[in-house]
Each structure stands twice: as structure tokens, then as C-alpha cells.
XYZ file of N, CA and C in Angstrom:
522
model
N -73.651 7.820 70.995
C -75.112 7.277 70.275
C -75.315 6.493 68.797
N -74.300 6.310 67.926
C -74.232 5.642 66.840
C -74.045 4.011 67.349
N -73.222 3.819 68.007
C -72.978 2.258 68.796
C -74.401 1.942 69.825
N -75.137 2.859 70.247
C -76.426 2.161 71.279
C -75.480 1.879 73.043
N -74.221 2.281 73.166
C -74.095 2.961 74.422
C -73.360 4.325 74.911
N -74.070 3.659 76.632
C -74.109 5.442 76.918
C -72.555 4.992 76.762
N -71.989 6.670 77.327
C -70.861 7.363 77.724
C -70.140 5.898 78.913
N -70.636 5.970 79.834
C -70.131 4.976 81.037
C -70.053 3.560 80.389
N -70.317 2.843 79.649
C -70.491 2.260 78.738
C -68.963 2.033 78.282
N -68.859 3.317 77.867
C -67.670 2.625 76.750
C -65.954 3.278 77.137
N -66.563 4.040 77.923
C -65.443 4.203 79.416
C -64.150 3.715 79.114
N -62.774 3.293 78.485
C -61.698 1.724 79.188
C -61.817 1.324 78.686
N -62.407 0.902 77.353
C -63.252 -0.283 76.780
C -62.429 -0.150 75.540
N -62.009 -1.432 75.177
C -60.882 -1.397 73.408
C -62.547 -0.971 72.559
N -61.192 0.067 71.869
C -61.832 0.158 70.362
C -62.498 -1.127 69.024
N -61.887 -2.006 69.517
C -62.986 -2.959 68.624
C -63.992 -3.681 68.922
N -64.282 -3.386 70.917
C -66.108 -3.864 70.891
C -66.597 -3.165 68.846
N -66.549 -2.145 68.671
C -67.550 -1.747 68.463
C -67.480 -2.278 67.102
N -66.469 -2.738 66.323
C -65.852 -3.126 65.090
C -65.756 -5.102 65.330
N -66.880 -4.792 63.385
C -66.525 -6.636 63.089
C -64.848 -6.947 63.588
N -64.809 -7.989 64.218
C -63.733 -8.931 64.469
C -62.312 -8.994 63.154
N -63.021 -8.489 62.034
C -62.111 -8.829 61.073
C -61.767 -7.042 60.907
N -61.942 -6.872 60.790
C -61.614 -4.865 60.839
C -60.745 -4.485 62.144
N -61.780 -5.202 63.779
C -60.483 -5.447 64.669
C -59.799 -5.903 64.170
N -58.674 -6.997 63.721
C -57.720 -7.447 63.815
C -56.563 -6.097 62.858
N -57.231 -5.800 61.580
C -56.619 -4.630 60.863
C -56.713 -3.129 61.395
N -57.326 -3.411 62.445
C -57.594 -1.921 63.392
C -56.190 -2.309 63.991
N -56.005 -3.218 65.114
C -54.796 -3.994 65.756
C -53.482 -3.312 65.079
N -53.412 -3.864 63.972
C -52.661 -3.645 62.948
C -52.502 -2.062 62.758
N -52.630 -0.928 61.956
C -52.761 0.055 62.102
C -51.930 0.337 63.409
N -52.690 -0.076 64.426
C -51.925 0.940 65.820
C -50.660 0.743 66.298
N -50.081 -1.556 65.765
C -49.231 -1.542 65.733
C -48.162 -0.714 65.154
N -48.435 -0.702 64.151
C -47.588 -0.097 62.570
C -47.055 1.534 63.600
N -48.531 2.010 63.867
C -47.913 3.415 63.449
C -47.457 3.660 65.210
N -47.608 3.089 66.369
C -47.168 2.937 67.536
C -44.967 3.039 66.914
N -45.291 1.843 66.381
C -42.929 2.234 65.830
C -43.326 3.316 65.142
N -43.414 3.606 63.765
C -43.479 5.194 63.450
C -43.939 6.380 63.852
N -42.300 7.416 64.477
C -42.257 8.445 65.046
C -43.097 9.788 63.945
N -43.613 9.187 62.546
C -43.434 10.633 62.152
C -44.962 11.150 62.218
N -45.716 10.216 62.904
C -47.152 11.501 63.497
C -48.273 11.088 62.376
N -48.301 9.509 61.494
C -48.848 9.920 60.667
C -51.129 9.485 59.978
N -51.194 9.883 59.371
C -52.170 9.666 60.112
C -52.648 8.102 59.576
N -53.613 7.125 60.264
C -53.156 5.929 59.524
C -54.718 5.024 58.409
N -55.425 5.829 58.387
C -56.627 6.078 57.451
C -57.458 6.991 57.595
N -58.100 7.141 55.819
C -58.563 8.650 55.424
C -59.631 7.786 55.115
N -61.420 8.051 55.770
C -62.310 7.734 54.707
C -61.869 6.652 54.574
N -61.317 5.154 55.473
C -61.814 4.004 54.948
C -63.066 3.769 55.711
N -63.684 3.097 54.956
C -65.716 2.372 55.243
C -64.524 1.035 55.658
N -66.382 0.863 56.613
C -66.175 -0.706 57.188
C -66.941 -0.115 58.034
N -67.284 -1.208 58.868
C -68.473 -1.545 59.358
C -68.650 -1.623 60.061
N -69.356 -1.498 61.466
C -69.051 -1.155 63.305
C -70.823 -1.936 64.075
N -70.650 -2.787 65.331
C -70.967 -3.926 65.647
C -71.950 -3.025 66.603
N -73.301 -2.331 66.318
C -73.986 -1.138 67.100
C -74.393 -2.431 68.944
N -74.704 -1.722 69.711
C -74.506 -2.656 70.858
C -76.126 -3.796 70.132
N -76.940 -3.896 69.732
C -78.019 -4.767 69.125
C -77.835 -5.338 68.351
N -76.386 -5.664 68.295
C -76.222 -6.364 67.198
C -75.633 -6.008 65.435
N -76.523 -4.948 65.251
C -76.464 -4.963 63.332
C -74.972 -4.279 63.548
N -75.414 -3.937 62.043
C -74.107 -3.609 61.608
C -74.435 -2.559 61.262
N -73.261 -1.693 60.875
C -73.561 0.296 61.300
C -72.412 0.376 59.994
N -72.292 0.598 59.139
C -70.894 1.490 57.793
C -71.478 2.842 58.368
N -69.595 3.173 58.215
C -69.283 3.928 58.712
C -67.937 4.350 57.689
N -67.880 5.640 58.037
C -66.047 5.820 57.165
C -65.435 6.542 58.524
N -64.161 6.114 58.614
C -63.562 6.433 59.266
C -62.791 7.338 58.815
N -61.977 7.753 59.855
C -60.219 8.327 59.664
C -59.862 9.105 60.869
N -58.276 8.162 61.528
C -57.570 8.390 62.219
C -56.669 8.729 62.250
N -56.020 9.631 62.792
C -54.793 10.516 63.435
C -53.726 10.059 63.849
N -52.757 9.909 64.138
C -51.402 9.643 65.298
C -51.317 11.162 65.521
N -51.129 10.577 67.457
C -50.186 12.574 67.376
C -49.975 12.301 68.597
N -48.278 12.543 68.879
C -48.153 12.136 70.346
C -48.199 13.684 71.485
N -48.340 13.521 72.550
C -49.023 14.713 73.958
C -48.077 13.844 74.224
N -47.486 15.498 74.848
C -46.429 14.769 76.365
C -45.999 14.179 76.690
N -45.017 13.613 75.199
C -44.282 12.045 74.940
C -45.110 11.301 75.091
N -46.502 11.578 74.857
C -47.286 9.585 74.668
C -48.237 9.726 73.704
N -48.365 8.278 72.993
C -49.287 8.645 71.570
C -50.566 8.369 72.080
N -51.391 9.439 70.960
C -52.319 9.497 70.808
C -52.954 9.399 69.800
N -54.568 9.331 69.706
C -54.486 8.498 68.775
C -56.551 9.165 68.429
N -56.339 10.218 66.953
C -57.576 11.093 67.175
C -58.355 10.376 65.929
N -59.268 9.948 66.751
C -60.885 8.989 65.677
C -61.451 9.581 65.386
N -61.523 9.904 63.906
C -63.851 10.227 63.471
C -64.367 9.052 63.316
N -65.990 9.536 63.434
C -66.237 8.052 62.731
C -67.452 8.971 61.760
N -67.840 8.931 61.344
C -69.132 8.942 60.286
C -69.978 7.528 59.787
N -71.000 7.762 60.637
C -72.109 6.749 60.012
C -72.806 6.902 58.936
N -72.075 6.176 57.988
C -73.045 6.422 56.234
C -74.049 6.221 56.192
N -75.037 5.308 57.149
C -76.050 4.632 56.495
C -77.074 4.965 55.586
N -77.070 6.528 55.795
C -78.079 6.767 55.096
C -77.232 7.779 53.652
N -76.647 7.632 53.612
C -75.800 7.055 51.992
C -75.392 6.212 51.502
N -75.137 4.898 52.860
C -75.649 3.882 51.800
C -76.816 3.663 50.675
N -77.311 3.518 51.974
C -79.221 3.779 51.188
C -79.183 4.268 49.499
N -78.893 5.517 50.090
C -79.460 6.722 49.221
C -78.813 5.540 47.715
N -77.581 5.918 47.831
C -76.615 4.357 47.111
C -77.415 4.054 46.304
N -77.383 2.805 47.225
C -78.516 1.479 46.777
C -80.065 1.541 46.355
N -80.167 3.325 46.386
C -81.730 3.575 45.823
C -80.987 4.076 44.370
N -79.791 4.579 44.056
C -79.897 5.095 42.828
C -79.492 4.146 42.512
N -78.662 3.085 42.650
C -78.265 2.092 41.603
C -79.795 1.307 41.231
N -80.556 1.202 41.752
C -81.692 0.682 41.671
C -82.507 1.864 40.712
N -82.293 2.415 40.874
C -83.000 3.574 39.884
C -82.497 3.707 38.278
N -81.003 3.723 38.051
C -80.614 3.435 37.476
C -80.873 2.331 37.168
N -80.928 0.943 37.286
C -81.056 0.453 36.796
C -82.957 0.054 36.668
N -83.565 0.186 36.745
C -84.922 0.276 36.697
C -85.258 1.804 35.244
N -83.971 2.440 34.945
C -84.133 3.174 33.577
C -83.826 2.464 32.605
N -82.470 1.738 32.973
C -82.323 0.972 31.713
C -82.637 0.006 31.389
N -83.082 -0.181 32.611
C -84.337 -1.741 31.955
C -85.925 -0.693 31.054
N -86.534 0.472 31.540
C -87.407 1.461 31.303
C -86.438 1.798 29.669
N -85.813 1.816 29.328
C -84.996 2.293 28.287
C -85.001 0.951 26.850
N -84.849 0.140 27.570
C -84.445 -0.929 26.705
C -85.639 -1.632 26.252
N -86.693 -1.574 27.269
C -88.410 -1.905 26.904
C -88.568 -0.223 25.929
N -88.371 0.608 26.039
C -88.882 2.148 24.831
C -88.186 1.928 23.377
N -86.823 0.809 23.624
C -86.026 1.313 22.450
C -86.218 -0.097 21.497
N -86.988 -1.358 21.942
C -87.929 -2.113 21.967
C -89.216 -1.730 20.995
N -90.497 -1.431 22.045
C -91.045 -0.304 21.622
C -91.014 0.213 20.561
N -90.659 1.206 20.889
C -90.339 2.350 19.311
C -90.169 1.078 18.057
N -89.161 -0.087 18.356
C -88.105 -0.418 17.063
C -89.774 -1.036 16.945
N -91.242 -2.427 17.022
C -91.981 -2.977 17.110
C -93.037 -1.667 16.879
N -93.279 -0.868 16.859
C -94.303 0.740 16.691
C -93.080 0.813 15.047
N -92.336 1.369 14.978
C -91.687 1.445 13.928
C -92.132 0.876 12.381
N -92.110 -0.979 12.881
C -91.511 -1.574 11.736
C -93.264 -2.027 11.979
N -94.299 -1.844 13.081
C -95.529 -2.274 12.533
C -96.228 -1.396 11.395
N -96.147 -0.356 12.150
C -97.049 0.942 11.698
C -96.351 0.906 10.149
N -95.137 1.236 10.065
C -94.376 1.045 8.723
C -95.486 0.642 7.555
N -94.987 -1.086 7.906
C -96.503 -1.564 6.666
C -97.307 -1.535 6.349
N -97.789 -0.641 7.093
C -99.507 -0.097 6.508
C -99.026 0.716 6.011
N -98.543 1.963 6.259
C -98.507 3.449 5.339
C -97.896 2.843 4.251
N -96.938 1.910 3.608
C -96.450 1.583 2.821
C -97.122 1.115 1.962
N -98.502 0.425 2.514
C -98.892 0.243 1.535
C -100.323 1.343 0.903
N -100.605 1.850 1.935
C -101.365 3.689 1.986
C -100.436 3.949 0.972
N -99.253 4.772 0.888
C -98.874 5.704 0.355
C -98.424 4.227 -1.144
N -98.626 3.129 -0.988
C -98.047 2.638 -3.347
C -99.722 2.925 -3.898
N -100.726 2.563 -1.979
C -102.128 2.178 -3.586
C -102.185 3.297 -3.389
N -102.112 4.557 -3.189
C -102.389 5.932 -3.733
C -101.921 6.342 -4.523
N -100.685 5.829 -4.803
C -100.082 5.786 -6.462
C -100.697 4.752 -7.566
N -101.342 3.730 -6.737
C -101.560 3.075 -7.950
C -103.113 3.959 -8.544
N -103.429 4.230 -7.725
C -104.735 4.489 -7.465
C -104.602 5.566 -8.755
N -103.426 7.276 -8.214
C -103.937 7.415 -9.689
C -103.731 7.785 -10.272
N -102.471 7.104 -10.689
C -102.141 6.265 -12.316
C -103.065 5.933 -13.387
N -104.237 4.694 -11.874
C -105.434 3.645 -12.550
C -106.128 4.790 -13.151
N -106.282 6.082 -12.050
C -107.641 6.121 -12.575
C -107.004 8.194 -12.961
N -106.245 8.116 -13.715
C -105.676 9.269 -13.617
C -106.564 10.156 -14.761
N -107.109 9.433 -16.049
C -108.363 9.743 -16.975
C -109.147 10.749 -16.564
N -108.838 9.616 -14.991
C -111.137 10.499 -14.293
C -110.636 10.899 -13.070
N -109.533 11.704 -12.805
C -109.986 12.287 -11.920
C -109.575 13.402 -12.331
N -110.206 14.391 -11.271
C -109.967 16.234 -11.467
C -108.661 16.560 -10.477
N -108.945 17.910 -10.291
C -107.530 18.406 -10.032
C -107.781 17.774 -8.477
N -108.797 18.699 -8.159
C -109.065 18.035 -5.489
C -109.038 16.935 -5.662
N -108.978 15.792 -6.701
C -108.457 13.832 -6.379
C -107.515 14.006 -6.667
N -106.765 14.230 -7.370
C -106.120 14.706 -8.010
C -104.950 14.878 -6.356
N -105.068 16.169 -6.014
C -104.308 16.431 -5.247
C -104.657 15.656 -4.090
N -105.832 14.884 -3.602
C -106.301 14.130 -2.452
C -105.230 13.652 -1.955
N -104.901 12.700 -3.745
C -104.190 11.817 -3.444
C -102.353 12.049 -3.260
N -102.157 13.815 -4.004
C -100.431 13.739 -3.706
C -100.731 13.541 -1.649
N -101.222 14.324 -1.790
C -101.708 14.726 0.354
C -102.425 13.386 0.243
N -102.695 12.626 0.512
C -102.308 11.317 1.312
C -100.870 10.341 1.081
N -100.387 10.824 -0.049
C -98.627 9.718 -0.067
C -97.860 10.621 0.397
N -97.776 11.580 0.731
C -96.830 12.971 1.264
C -97.147 12.902 3.208
N -98.660 12.519 2.976
C -98.783 12.526 4.505
C -98.453 11.253 4.780
N -97.864 9.999 3.907
C -97.621 8.709 4.684
C -96.398 8.152 4.663
N -95.911 9.438 3.445
C -94.262 9.246 3.341
C -94.129 9.934 4.990
N -95.024 11.530 5.461
C -94.013 12.296 6.111
C -93.985 11.816 7.996
N -95.062 10.971 7.878
C -95.956 9.679 8.622
C -94.273 8.505 9.018
N -93.992 7.555 7.530
C -92.830 7.228 7.665
C -91.532 7.841 8.465
N -91.253 8.812 7.955
C -90.098 9.689 8.102
C -90.544 10.139 10.035
N -91.426 10.014 10.327
C -92.099 10.363 11.684
C -91.745 9.428 12.613
N -91.777 7.923 12.422
C -91.430 6.561 13.325
C -89.985 6.253 12.015
N -89.904 6.845 11.268
C -87.302 6.443 11.575
C -87.246 7.442 12.291
N -87.672 8.583 12.350
C -87.440 9.869 13.504
C -87.479 9.129 14.915
N -88.375 8.633 15.529
C -88.705 7.550 16.882
C -87.617 6.948 16.899
N -87.893 5.601 16.096
C -87.043 5.298 16.499
C -84.994 5.214 16.454
N -84.430 5.573 15.937
C -83.803 7.504 15.676
C -83.566 7.413 17.227
N -84.469 8.013 18.160
C -84.577 9.168 18.869
C -84.660 7.793 19.982
N -84.836 6.830 20.190
C -85.096 5.803 20.988
C -84.023 5.423 20.799
N -82.888 5.483 20.276
C -81.645 4.915 20.475
C -80.695 6.125 20.745
N -80.978 6.977 21.008
C -79.949 7.957 21.663
C -79.834 7.835 22.402
N -78.235 7.463 22.634
C -77.146 7.359 23.424
C -76.714 6.158 23.658
N -76.530 5.328 22.493
C -76.382 4.065 22.792
C -75.959 3.462 20.909
N -76.470 4.503 19.824
C -75.130 4.396 18.889
C -74.934 6.005 18.769
């Protein structure tokens, strides 16, 4: 099913018909080396290769092949897993990570610009409130003095919030 062939089409055919030429050559080398080695070693554990579907499209595969001897004859046991879905998922994860990286860069840039652009007017408000309090001190009553102090403290608080926003946007980068 993985390769689009029926069982009748596959019986008696070399495994190499399902492989890319480069992988087939490597496979033949592994088989030849394994026939010489009497220890029955595992030829490939979870290697990733590409198989060739009957339609011609490449199929990403994970393979594991072991050698065994049965009645004095060398046999090979192979497990093949189609990892098309896993590869697509891995590619999607890479895309999402890249999108997240770009988004974080944009967020940091926005936070920097917002912090910088908003801090300048806040300093003007804070300073103007201080100058008004100094210049008009003899004419201010307790309520207006309290209002100017509140204006300055809120401007200072907003300045701290903007600094915190900028620091928060840099979490993980510094």
C-alpha cells in the first residue's frame, strides 16, 4: 500500500525497485557486508530514506533492517514506516517557530517604539506639572496641589509601566 504496488507486482522483485538509486546502492552494500558478517547484526536502525511510489513520487520512510539465519540460509527482516505525516508535521513546526520568531521580533520592535514614543510626552507632562506647581505655588490650594502631585505620580507610574513593557518584550532574549 505504501508504494502503490499490489502483492503480485512485488513478489520476486528486488527491494531496490522501491528505492532511489543512491539509497539502492547503499542498501546493496549493507546487504553484501551483512552476508559476510556471521553475527546477524542489525543493518540499519530507524534510518530515514526516501522510497519511490509506483506513481513516481518520493515517500519519506524510516527503515530498520536486521539479518537472521534460518535453516542455514541468510534472511533479512525489514520494517518500513511511512513518515510522510511526521515530516509534514516537522515542517509545520519549523514554519510556526519561524513565524513566532518573527512575531517576537516585531513585538520587541513595537514595544521599543511605543515605549520611546510614549515616554517623551510623559516626561513633558511630568515636567510641566512640576513647573506649574512651582510657578503657581502661592496661588494653589490643597486640592489643586494634590491634583498636580497626582498628575506627576501617574506620569511616573506610566513611565515605569512602559519600561516594564519593554523589558517584558525582551524576555528570553536578554
